[in-house]
Short mmCIF file of C-alpha atoms in Angstrom, two decimals:
data_model
loop_
_atom_site.label_atom_id
_atom_site.label_comp_id
_atom_site.label_asym_id
_atom_site.label_seq_id
_atom_site.Cartn_x
_atom_site.Cartn_y
_atom_site.Cartn_z
CA UNK A 7 0.00 0.00 0.00
CA UNK A 8 1.33 3.45 -0.99
CA UNK A 9 1.03 6.44 1.35
CA UNK A 10 0.32 10.07 0.37
CA UNK A 11 -0.40 13.28 2.21
CA UNK A 12 -3.16 14.17 -0.25
CA UNK A 13 -5.19 12.14 -2.70
CA UNK A 14 -7.31 13.93 -5.31
CA UNK A 15 -9.87 12.46 -7.69
CA UNK A 16 -10.56 14.66 -10.72
CA UNK A 17 -7.99 16.78 -12.59
CA UNK A 18 -10.10 19.77 -13.57
CA UNK A 19 -9.37 23.32 -12.33
CA UNK A 20 -10.20 22.37 -8.73
CA UNK A 21 -8.21 19.15 -8.75
CA UNK A 22 -5.05 20.20 -10.57
CA UNK A 23 -4.89 23.52 -8.68
CA UNK A 24 -5.15 21.69 -5.35
CA UNK A 25 -2.49 19.22 -6.47
CA UNK A 26 0.00 21.88 -7.58
CA UNK A 27 -0.41 24.08 -4.51
CA UNK A 28 -0.31 21.20 -2.04
CA UNK A 29 2.83 19.89 -3.73
CA UNK A 30 4.40 23.35 -3.50
CA UNK A 31 4.21 23.09 0.30
CA UNK A 32 6.11 19.81 0.29
CA UNK A 33 3.16 17.44 0.45
CA UNK A 34 3.24 14.08 -1.33
CA UNK A 35 0.28 14.23 -3.72
CA UNK A 36 -1.47 11.71 -5.94
CA UNK A 37 -4.00 12.78 -8.57
CA UNK A 38 -6.48 10.48 -10.34
CA UNK A 39 -8.15 11.30 -13.67
CA UNK A 40 -10.01 8.75 -15.80
CA UNK A 41 -10.30 11.03 -18.83
CA UNK A 42 -8.15 14.03 -19.82
CA UNK A 43 -6.17 16.32 -17.54
CA UNK A 44 -7.89 19.71 -17.40
CA UNK A 45 -11.43 18.53 -16.72
CA UNK A 46 -14.55 19.96 -18.30
CA UNK A 47 -13.21 23.52 -18.41
CA UNK A 48 -10.26 22.70 -20.64
CA UNK A 49 -11.67 19.80 -22.64
CA UNK A 50 -15.43 20.35 -22.91
CA UNK A 51 -16.22 23.83 -21.65
CA UNK A 52 -14.51 27.20 -21.27
CA UNK A 53 -11.51 26.78 -23.54
CA UNK A 54 -12.97 24.95 -26.57
CA UNK A 55 -16.06 27.15 -26.57
CA UNK A 56 -14.03 30.37 -26.47
CA UNK A 57 -11.76 29.09 -29.22
CA UNK A 58 -14.73 28.48 -31.52
CA UNK A 59 -16.33 31.75 -30.42
CA UNK A 60 -13.18 33.65 -31.40
CA UNK A 61 -13.25 32.11 -34.88
CA UNK A 62 -16.93 32.97 -35.30
CA UNK A 63 -16.36 36.60 -34.32
CA UNK A 64 -13.40 36.94 -36.66
CA UNK A 65 -15.54 35.53 -39.48
CA UNK A 66 -18.38 37.92 -38.68
CA UNK A 67 -16.11 40.97 -38.42
CA UNK A 68 -14.42 40.25 -41.74
CA UNK A 69 -17.83 40.14 -43.38
CA UNK A 70 -18.76 43.47 -41.81
CA UNK A 71 -15.54 45.45 -42.09
CA UNK A 72 -16.46 47.80 -44.95
CA UNK A 73 -16.96 50.83 -42.68
CA UNK A 74 -13.36 50.44 -41.51
CA UNK A 75 -12.20 50.59 -45.11
CA UNK A 76 -11.49 46.87 -45.29
CA UNK A 77 -13.17 45.17 -48.21
CA UNK A 78 -12.68 41.45 -47.83
CA UNK A 79 -13.99 39.40 -50.73
CA UNK A 80 -14.67 35.71 -51.21
CA UNK A 81 -14.46 34.96 -47.49
CA UNK A 82 -14.95 31.24 -46.96
CA UNK A 83 -15.41 29.14 -43.86
CA UNK A 84 -13.79 25.76 -43.27
CA UNK A 85 -15.38 24.60 -40.03
CA UNK A 86 -13.08 21.59 -39.85
CA UNK A 87 -10.15 24.01 -39.49
CA UNK A 88 -12.00 25.80 -36.68
CA UNK A 89 -12.29 22.49 -34.84
CA UNK A 90 -8.69 21.58 -35.65
CA UNK A 91 -7.46 24.83 -34.09
CA UNK A 92 -9.72 24.26 -31.08
CA UNK A 93 -8.22 20.80 -30.56
CA UNK A 94 -4.65 22.11 -30.91
CA UNK A 95 -5.37 24.81 -28.33
CA UNK A 96 -6.72 22.24 -25.88
CA UNK A 97 -3.75 19.94 -26.45
CA UNK A 98 -1.23 22.74 -25.94
CA UNK A 99 -2.81 23.86 -22.67
CA UNK A 100 -3.25 20.28 -21.46
CA UNK A 101 0.44 19.55 -22.03
CA UNK A 102 1.26 22.67 -20.03
CA UNK A 103 -0.73 21.42 -17.05
CA UNK A 104 0.72 17.92 -17.37
CA UNK A 105 4.24 19.37 -17.37
CA UNK A 106 3.48 21.52 -14.34
CA UNK A 107 2.20 18.45 -12.46
CA UNK A 108 5.29 16.48 -13.46
CA UNK A 109 7.64 19.26 -12.36
CA UNK A 110 5.77 19.50 -9.05
CA UNK A 111 6.33 15.74 -8.59
CA UNK A 112 2.61 15.01 -8.39
CA UNK A 113 1.88 11.33 -9.02
CA UNK A 114 -0.77 11.16 -11.77
CA UNK A 115 -2.85 8.02 -12.29
CA UNK A 116 -4.84 7.99 -15.54
CA UNK A 117 -7.61 5.62 -14.50
CA UNK A 118 -10.90 5.58 -12.66
CA UNK A 119 -10.71 5.81 -8.89
CA UNK A 120 -13.06 5.10 -6.01
CA UNK A 121 -13.05 6.48 -2.48
CA UNK A 122 -13.16 3.60 0.01
CA UNK A 123 -13.18 5.73 3.14
CA UNK A 124 -11.82 9.10 4.29
CA UNK A 125 -8.22 7.84 3.97
CA UNK A 126 -8.29 5.26 1.17
CA UNK A 127 -8.64 5.43 -2.61
CA UNK A 128 -8.82 2.38 -4.87
CA UNK A 129 -7.79 2.39 -8.52
CA UNK A 130 -7.14 -0.64 -10.74
CA UNK A 131 -7.15 -3.01 -7.73
CA UNK A 132 -4.55 -0.94 -5.90
CA UNK A 133 -5.26 0.79 -2.58
CA UNK A 134 -3.69 4.20 -1.91
CA UNK A 135 -3.61 5.48 1.66
CA UNK A 136 -4.03 9.27 1.95
CA UNK A 137 -4.04 11.49 5.03
CA UNK A 138 -6.56 13.71 3.27
CA UNK A 139 -8.80 13.15 0.25
CA UNK A 140 -10.33 15.73 -2.11
CA UNK A 141 -13.09 14.79 -4.53
CA UNK A 142 -13.27 17.13 -7.54
CA UNK A 143 -15.08 15.06 -10.16
CA UNK A 144 -17.06 17.94 -11.68
CA UNK A 145 -20.49 17.99 -13.29
CA UNK A 146 -22.33 16.67 -16.32
CA UNK A 147 -24.98 18.22 -18.61
CA UNK A 148 -28.37 18.25 -16.90
CA UNK A 149 -30.89 15.84 -18.40
CA UNK A 150 -34.59 16.73 -18.49
CA UNK A 151 -37.39 14.31 -19.26
CA UNK A 152 -38.42 14.62 -22.89
CA UNK A 153 -35.12 16.24 -23.84
CA UNK A 154 -32.80 13.28 -23.35
CA UNK A 155 -29.63 13.56 -25.46
CA UNK A 156 -29.33 11.26 -28.47
CA UNK A 157 -26.05 12.79 -29.77
CA UNK A 158 -27.59 13.23 -33.24
CA UNK A 159 -30.55 15.57 -32.97
CA UNK A 160 -30.75 16.45 -29.28
CA UNK A 161 -27.26 17.56 -28.28
CA UNK A 162 -25.64 18.40 -24.95
CA UNK A 163 -23.02 21.09 -24.47
CA UNK A 164 -20.47 18.24 -24.70
CA UNK A 165 -21.92 16.89 -27.94
CA UNK A 166 -22.01 20.27 -29.66
CA UNK A 167 -18.20 20.42 -29.58
CA UNK A 168 -18.01 17.26 -31.67
CA UNK A 169 -19.98 18.58 -34.65
CA UNK A 170 -17.97 18.06 -37.82
CA UNK A 171 -20.06 20.53 -39.81
CA UNK A 172 -22.32 23.45 -39.03
CA UNK A 173 -26.08 22.83 -39.22
CA UNK A 174 -28.26 25.08 -41.35
CA UNK A 175 -30.48 25.77 -38.35
CA UNK A 176 -30.39 25.16 -34.62
CA UNK A 177 -32.73 25.52 -31.66
CA UNK A 178 -31.05 26.28 -28.34
CA UNK A 179 -32.98 25.44 -25.18
CA UNK A 180 -31.87 27.63 -22.28
CA UNK A 181 -30.26 31.07 -22.20
CA UNK A 182 -27.66 30.81 -19.50
CA UNK A 183 -24.01 31.40 -20.33
CA UNK A 184 -23.81 28.26 -22.50
CA UNK A 185 -26.95 29.10 -24.46
CA UNK A 186 -26.01 32.74 -25.02
CA UNK A 187 -22.46 31.95 -26.15
CA UNK A 188 -23.51 29.22 -28.58
CA UNK A 189 -26.30 31.42 -29.96
CA UNK A 190 -23.61 33.99 -30.74
CA UNK A 191 -21.32 31.38 -32.30
CA UNK A 192 -23.95 29.96 -34.62
CA UNK A 193 -25.35 33.36 -35.54
CA UNK A 194 -21.86 34.67 -36.40
CA UNK A 195 -21.36 31.68 -38.67
CA UNK A 196 -24.64 32.37 -40.47
CA UNK A 197 -26.66 29.53 -38.95
CA UNK A 198 -30.36 30.22 -38.42
CA UNK A 199 -30.50 30.42 -34.64
CA UNK A 200 -33.53 30.25 -32.33
CA UNK A 201 -33.40 30.44 -28.54
CA UNK A 202 -36.09 29.20 -26.14
CA UNK A 203 -36.10 30.35 -22.51
CA UNK A 204 -38.58 29.40 -19.79
CA UNK A 205 -37.95 32.56 -17.75
CA UNK A 206 -39.39 36.00 -18.50
CA UNK A 207 -36.12 37.30 -19.96
CA UNK A 208 -32.94 35.96 -21.55
CA UNK A 209 -30.01 35.36 -19.21
CA UNK A 210 -32.33 35.42 -16.16
CA UNK A 211 -29.46 35.19 -13.67
CA UNK A 212 -28.22 38.64 -14.73
CA UNK A 213 -29.42 42.12 -13.80
CA UNK A 214 -32.71 42.92 -15.52
CA UNK A 215 -31.18 45.75 -17.56
CA UNK A 216 -28.48 43.40 -18.83
CA UNK A 217 -31.11 40.87 -19.87
CA UNK A 218 -33.10 43.49 -21.74
CA UNK A 219 -29.99 44.78 -23.51
CA UNK A 220 -29.04 41.26 -24.63
CA UNK A 221 -32.52 40.83 -26.04
CA UNK A 222 -32.11 44.07 -27.97
CA UNK A 223 -28.72 42.96 -29.30
CA UNK A 224 -30.10 39.58 -30.34
CA UNK A 225 -32.91 41.25 -32.25
CA UNK A 226 -30.34 43.37 -34.09
CA UNK A 227 -28.33 40.23 -34.89
CA UNK A 228 -31.56 38.52 -36.05
CA UNK A 229 -31.28 35.80 -33.42
CA UNK A 230 -34.87 34.77 -32.85
CA UNK A 231 -35.86 34.01 -29.26
CA UNK A 232 -38.91 33.07 -27.24
CA UNK A 233 -39.15 33.81 -23.52
CA UNK A 234 -41.71 32.36 -21.07
CA UNK A 235 -41.71 29.38 -23.42
CA UNK A 236 -40.94 25.67 -23.13
CA UNK A 237 -40.77 22.60 -25.37
CA UNK A 238 -44.25 21.08 -25.49
CA UNK A 239 -43.56 18.12 -27.77
CA UNK A 240 -40.91 16.60 -30.03
CA UNK A 241 -42.11 14.26 -32.75
CA UNK A 242 -40.15 13.18 -35.85
CA UNK A 243 -37.70 16.08 -35.32
CA UNK A 244 -40.62 18.52 -35.32
CA UNK A 245 -40.80 20.67 -32.20
CA UNK A 246 -43.95 22.20 -30.79
CA UNK A 247 -43.42 25.05 -28.35
CA UNK A 248 -45.73 25.91 -25.48
CA UNK A 249 -46.75 29.08 -27.36
CA UNK A 250 -47.99 27.01 -30.30
CA UNK A 251 -45.03 27.68 -32.59
CA UNK A 252 -43.87 24.69 -34.63
CA UNK A 253 -40.17 24.46 -35.50
CA UNK A 254 -38.09 22.06 -37.58
CA UNK A 255 -34.44 22.79 -36.73
CA UNK A 256 -31.65 20.60 -38.03
CA UNK A 257 -30.17 20.34 -34.52
CA UNK A 258 -31.21 21.09 -30.95
CA UNK A 259 -28.75 22.15 -28.25
CA UNK A 260 -30.11 21.51 -24.77
CA UNK A 261 -28.24 24.04 -22.63
CA UNK A 262 -30.10 24.02 -19.34
CA UNK A 263 -27.11 23.79 -17.06
CA UNK A 264 -25.03 21.07 -15.49
CA UNK A 265 -25.56 18.87 -12.47
CA UNK A 266 -22.87 17.51 -10.10
CA UNK A 267 -21.51 14.11 -11.04
CA UNK A 268 -23.20 11.44 -8.95
CA UNK A 269 -21.11 10.43 -5.96
CA UNK A 270 -21.50 9.10 -2.44
CA UNK A 271 -20.62 11.76 0.12
CA UNK A 272 -18.22 10.38 2.69
CA UNK A 273 -17.53 12.13 6.00
CA UNK A 274 -13.99 13.45 6.17
CA UNK A 275 -13.63 13.80 2.40
CA UNK A 276 -13.61 17.33 0.97
CA UNK A 277 -15.71 18.03 -2.14
CA UNK A 278 -14.70 21.01 -4.25
CA UNK A 279 -15.43 22.32 -7.72
CA UNK A 280 -18.71 21.62 -9.51
CA UNK A 281 -19.33 18.39 -7.58
CA UNK A 282 -19.67 20.47 -4.39
CA UNK A 283 -23.04 21.74 -5.62
CA UNK A 284 -22.00 25.35 -5.20
CA UNK A 285 -21.17 27.93 -7.91
CA UNK A 286 -20.25 26.15 -11.15
CA UNK A 287 -17.44 28.37 -12.37
CA UNK A 288 -13.82 27.36 -12.96
CA UNK A 289 -12.46 30.37 -11.07
CA UNK A 290 -14.69 29.52 -8.09
CA UNK A 291 -13.31 25.98 -8.14
CA UNK A 292 -9.75 27.34 -8.22
CA UNK A 293 -10.45 29.54 -5.18
CA UNK A 294 -11.91 26.54 -3.34
CA UNK A 295 -8.70 24.64 -4.08
CA UNK A 296 -6.56 27.50 -2.78
CA UNK A 297 -8.69 27.78 0.34
CA UNK A 298 -8.20 24.13 1.21
CA UNK A 299 -4.50 23.85 0.31
CA UNK A 300 -3.13 27.31 1.11
CA UNK A 301 -5.74 28.66 3.58
CA UNK A 302 -6.35 31.58 1.23
CA UNK A 303 -9.97 32.37 1.92
CA UNK A 304 -12.26 34.31 -0.41
CA UNK A 305 -15.59 36.10 -0.27
CA UNK A 306 -18.10 33.75 -1.89
CA UNK A 307 -20.50 36.63 -2.52
CA UNK A 308 -17.87 38.35 -4.66
CA UNK A 309 -17.35 35.91 -7.50
CA UNK A 310 -17.56 37.61 -10.91
CA UNK A 311 -19.57 36.06 -13.73
CA UNK A 312 -18.72 36.48 -17.41
CA UNK A 313 -20.54 35.56 -20.62
CA UNK A 314 -18.29 35.81 -23.65
CA UNK A 315 -18.90 37.11 -27.15
CA UNK A 316 -19.42 40.56 -28.59
CA UNK A 317 -20.09 42.49 -26.49
CA UNK A 318 -18.97 40.62 -23.37
CA UNK A 319 -21.30 40.49 -20.38
CA UNK A 320 -20.02 40.56 -16.80
CA UNK A 321 -21.41 41.20 -13.36
CA UNK A 322 -20.73 40.94 -9.66
CA UNK A 323 -22.64 41.58 -6.46
CA UNK A 324 -26.22 42.74 -6.10
CA UNK A 325 -28.58 43.01 -9.04
CA UNK A 326 -31.09 45.83 -9.08
CA UNK A 327 -33.98 43.37 -8.72
CA UNK A 328 -32.35 42.09 -5.51
CA UNK A 329 -32.73 45.52 -3.89
CA UNK A 330 -36.47 45.98 -4.13
CA UNK A 331 -37.65 48.02 -1.14
CA UNK A 332 -34.13 49.15 -0.22
CA UNK A 333 -32.51 52.55 -0.69
CA UNK A 334 -29.66 52.59 -3.17
CA UNK A 335 -28.12 54.64 -5.96
CA UNK A 336 -27.21 53.57 -9.46
CA UNK A 337 -25.35 55.06 -12.37
CA UNK A 338 -25.28 53.99 -15.99
CA UNK A 339 -22.72 55.07 -18.57
CA UNK A 340 -23.47 54.14 -22.16
CA UNK A 341 -20.61 52.77 -24.23
CA UNK A 342 -21.57 55.27 -26.92
CA UNK A 343 -20.23 58.01 -24.59
CA UNK A 344 -16.70 56.57 -24.72
CA UNK A 345 -14.15 57.51 -27.37
CA UNK A 346 -12.46 54.09 -27.27
CA UNK A 347 -15.78 52.39 -28.03
CA UNK A 348 -16.22 54.52 -31.16
CA UNK A 349 -12.66 53.83 -32.30
CA UNK A 350 -13.24 50.09 -31.91
CA UNK A 351 -16.77 50.15 -33.34
CA UNK A 352 -17.99 48.67 -30.04
CA UNK A 353 -20.59 51.23 -28.94
CA UNK A 354 -23.28 48.71 -27.95
CA UNK A 355 -23.65 48.33 -24.19
CA UNK A 356 -23.26 50.07 -20.86
CA UNK A 357 -21.49 50.07 -17.50
CA UNK A 358 -23.84 50.12 -14.53
CA UNK A 359 -22.77 50.63 -10.92
CA UNK A 360 -24.97 50.10 -7.86
CA UNK A 361 -24.07 51.87 -4.62
CA UNK A 362 -25.24 51.67 -1.02
CA UNK A 363 -23.82 53.51 2.00
CA UNK A 364 -21.01 55.01 -0.05
CA UNK A 365 -19.68 51.72 -1.46
CA UNK A 366 -20.27 49.80 -4.68
CA UNK A 367 -22.39 46.72 -3.98
CA UNK A 368 -22.92 45.61 -7.57
CA UNK A 369 -21.71 46.16 -11.13
CA UNK A 370 -23.28 45.04 -14.39
CA UNK A 371 -21.42 45.48 -17.65
CA UNK A 372 -22.26 44.88 -21.30
CA UNK A 373 -19.15 45.98 -23.15
CA UNK A 374 -16.04 45.00 -25.01
CA UNK A 375 -13.46 43.94 -22.38
CA UNK A 376 -16.18 43.45 -19.75
CA UNK A 377 -14.28 40.41 -18.45
CA UNK A 378 -11.37 42.70 -17.52
CA UNK A 379 -13.48 45.65 -16.40
CA UNK A 380 -15.41 43.60 -13.84
CA UNK A 381 -12.15 42.71 -12.10
CA UNK A 382 -11.52 46.39 -11.28
CA UNK A 383 -14.87 46.53 -9.50
CA UNK A 384 -14.22 43.20 -7.77
CA UNK A 385 -10.99 44.54 -6.27
CA UNK A 386 -12.77 47.68 -5.05
CA UNK A 387 -15.63 45.71 -3.50
CA UNK A 388 -13.35 43.08 -1.95
CA UNK A 389 -11.37 45.82 -0.20
CA UNK A 390 -14.38 47.92 0.86
CA UNK A 391 -13.11 51.00 -0.94
CA UNK A 392 -15.51 53.96 -0.79
CA UNK A 393 -16.72 55.59 -3.97
CA UNK A 394 -15.15 58.91 -2.94
CA UNK A 395 -11.77 57.22 -2.63
CA UNK A 396 -12.16 55.54 -6.04
CA UNK A 397 -12.69 58.97 -7.60
CA UNK A 398 -9.08 59.79 -6.74
CA UNK A 399 -7.77 57.08 -9.12
CA UNK A 400 -6.41 58.23 -12.48
CA UNK A 401 -7.96 56.20 -15.32
CA UNK A 402 -6.12 56.05 -18.65
CA UNK A 403 -7.65 57.61 -21.78
CA UNK A 404 -8.97 56.40 -24.14
CA UNK A 405 -10.16 53.19 -22.45
CA UNK A 406 -13.35 51.35 -21.58
CA UNK A 407 -12.31 51.74 -17.95
CA UNK A 408 -13.24 55.41 -18.24
CA UNK A 409 -16.83 54.22 -18.16
CA UNK A 410 -16.27 53.11 -14.58
CA UNK A 411 -14.65 56.44 -13.76
CA UNK A 412 -17.55 58.40 -15.26
CA UNK A 413 -20.00 56.16 -13.43
CA UNK A 414 -18.43 56.96 -10.05
CA UNK A 415 -19.29 60.64 -10.53
CA UNK A 416 -22.90 59.81 -11.28
CA UNK A 417 -23.49 58.06 -7.99
#
């Protein structure tokens, strides 16, 4: 029987981060992964999706670059090359993680593992004794009755990455981050795209003004969507919606979230990442790993969310609909007021700040570079910096960050 200070099952962001940081403190670490190092984020989620999204945006921009004086003719799309680049990107990043684990002297076992008790892991008929065990086996696409995946017509967010060719039309069920990003991808590539959302607005987890702006953008992009609508019936690849509409898409992407991988919870074992049943974001999983291996705690109410595409969408803290009945101030700066936005032809969107008792308690951004902008607000909120103090900061010009600066003076 082999002995380790830490045994980890699952090599996604939670698992490999925990392994690397525990090893950096001198611990003897063993990491089990039955599939590919990097987990869902690297292999089936964040990275492959953003790679394809980048290609779709480049394709769209080249087709709409005349106003910038660029006349590109005979633009063609080879989707197989898009997928080839996506796979190369994944492989490159995966090798980087594998090398980091090797250099950190983490023992990696590429096979399925089972937790026997709080100190024992079994894999391929071998028992490994561990002082501490972390389970980080992630999540899988949520399955709903009547919308079970068949990998041909009804696709999961995993299946959609394996398409060898673009469909002529697609119906996307659900408008969370996955649904919004894939709607943008397909629309950019010229695929007829329809979105169905059960809630009253698209991206229902976001601030109401963000949701309404996304709806406006989608209308401009001719992405058709139905809210307060569900799938009533599917028969012979013909879909009847609850509003009576009948659709015949070539493919259906069921993007209604992910659910933690089934596992038996054992006392004394720590569960982090998506399997914990908490926030399903890679950066949240990474912070959980740092908290358990380095005692670096974090404020769970201050985890930024980002939806990628053009424009990006990002938010943190309180939404306006969360503050009903409370006193608060808000400021909104339109992107069209910023010089940088005009230079970049990215004038669609806004930067919205919400303030209470002199401090920012929420920020909601629809803008180019929103994924970077939200981090400035996160730092301010995390450190309880007053709005008046933030006004003293010098913001560079011309930048999108100036929208934050202008917003401070409107509070």
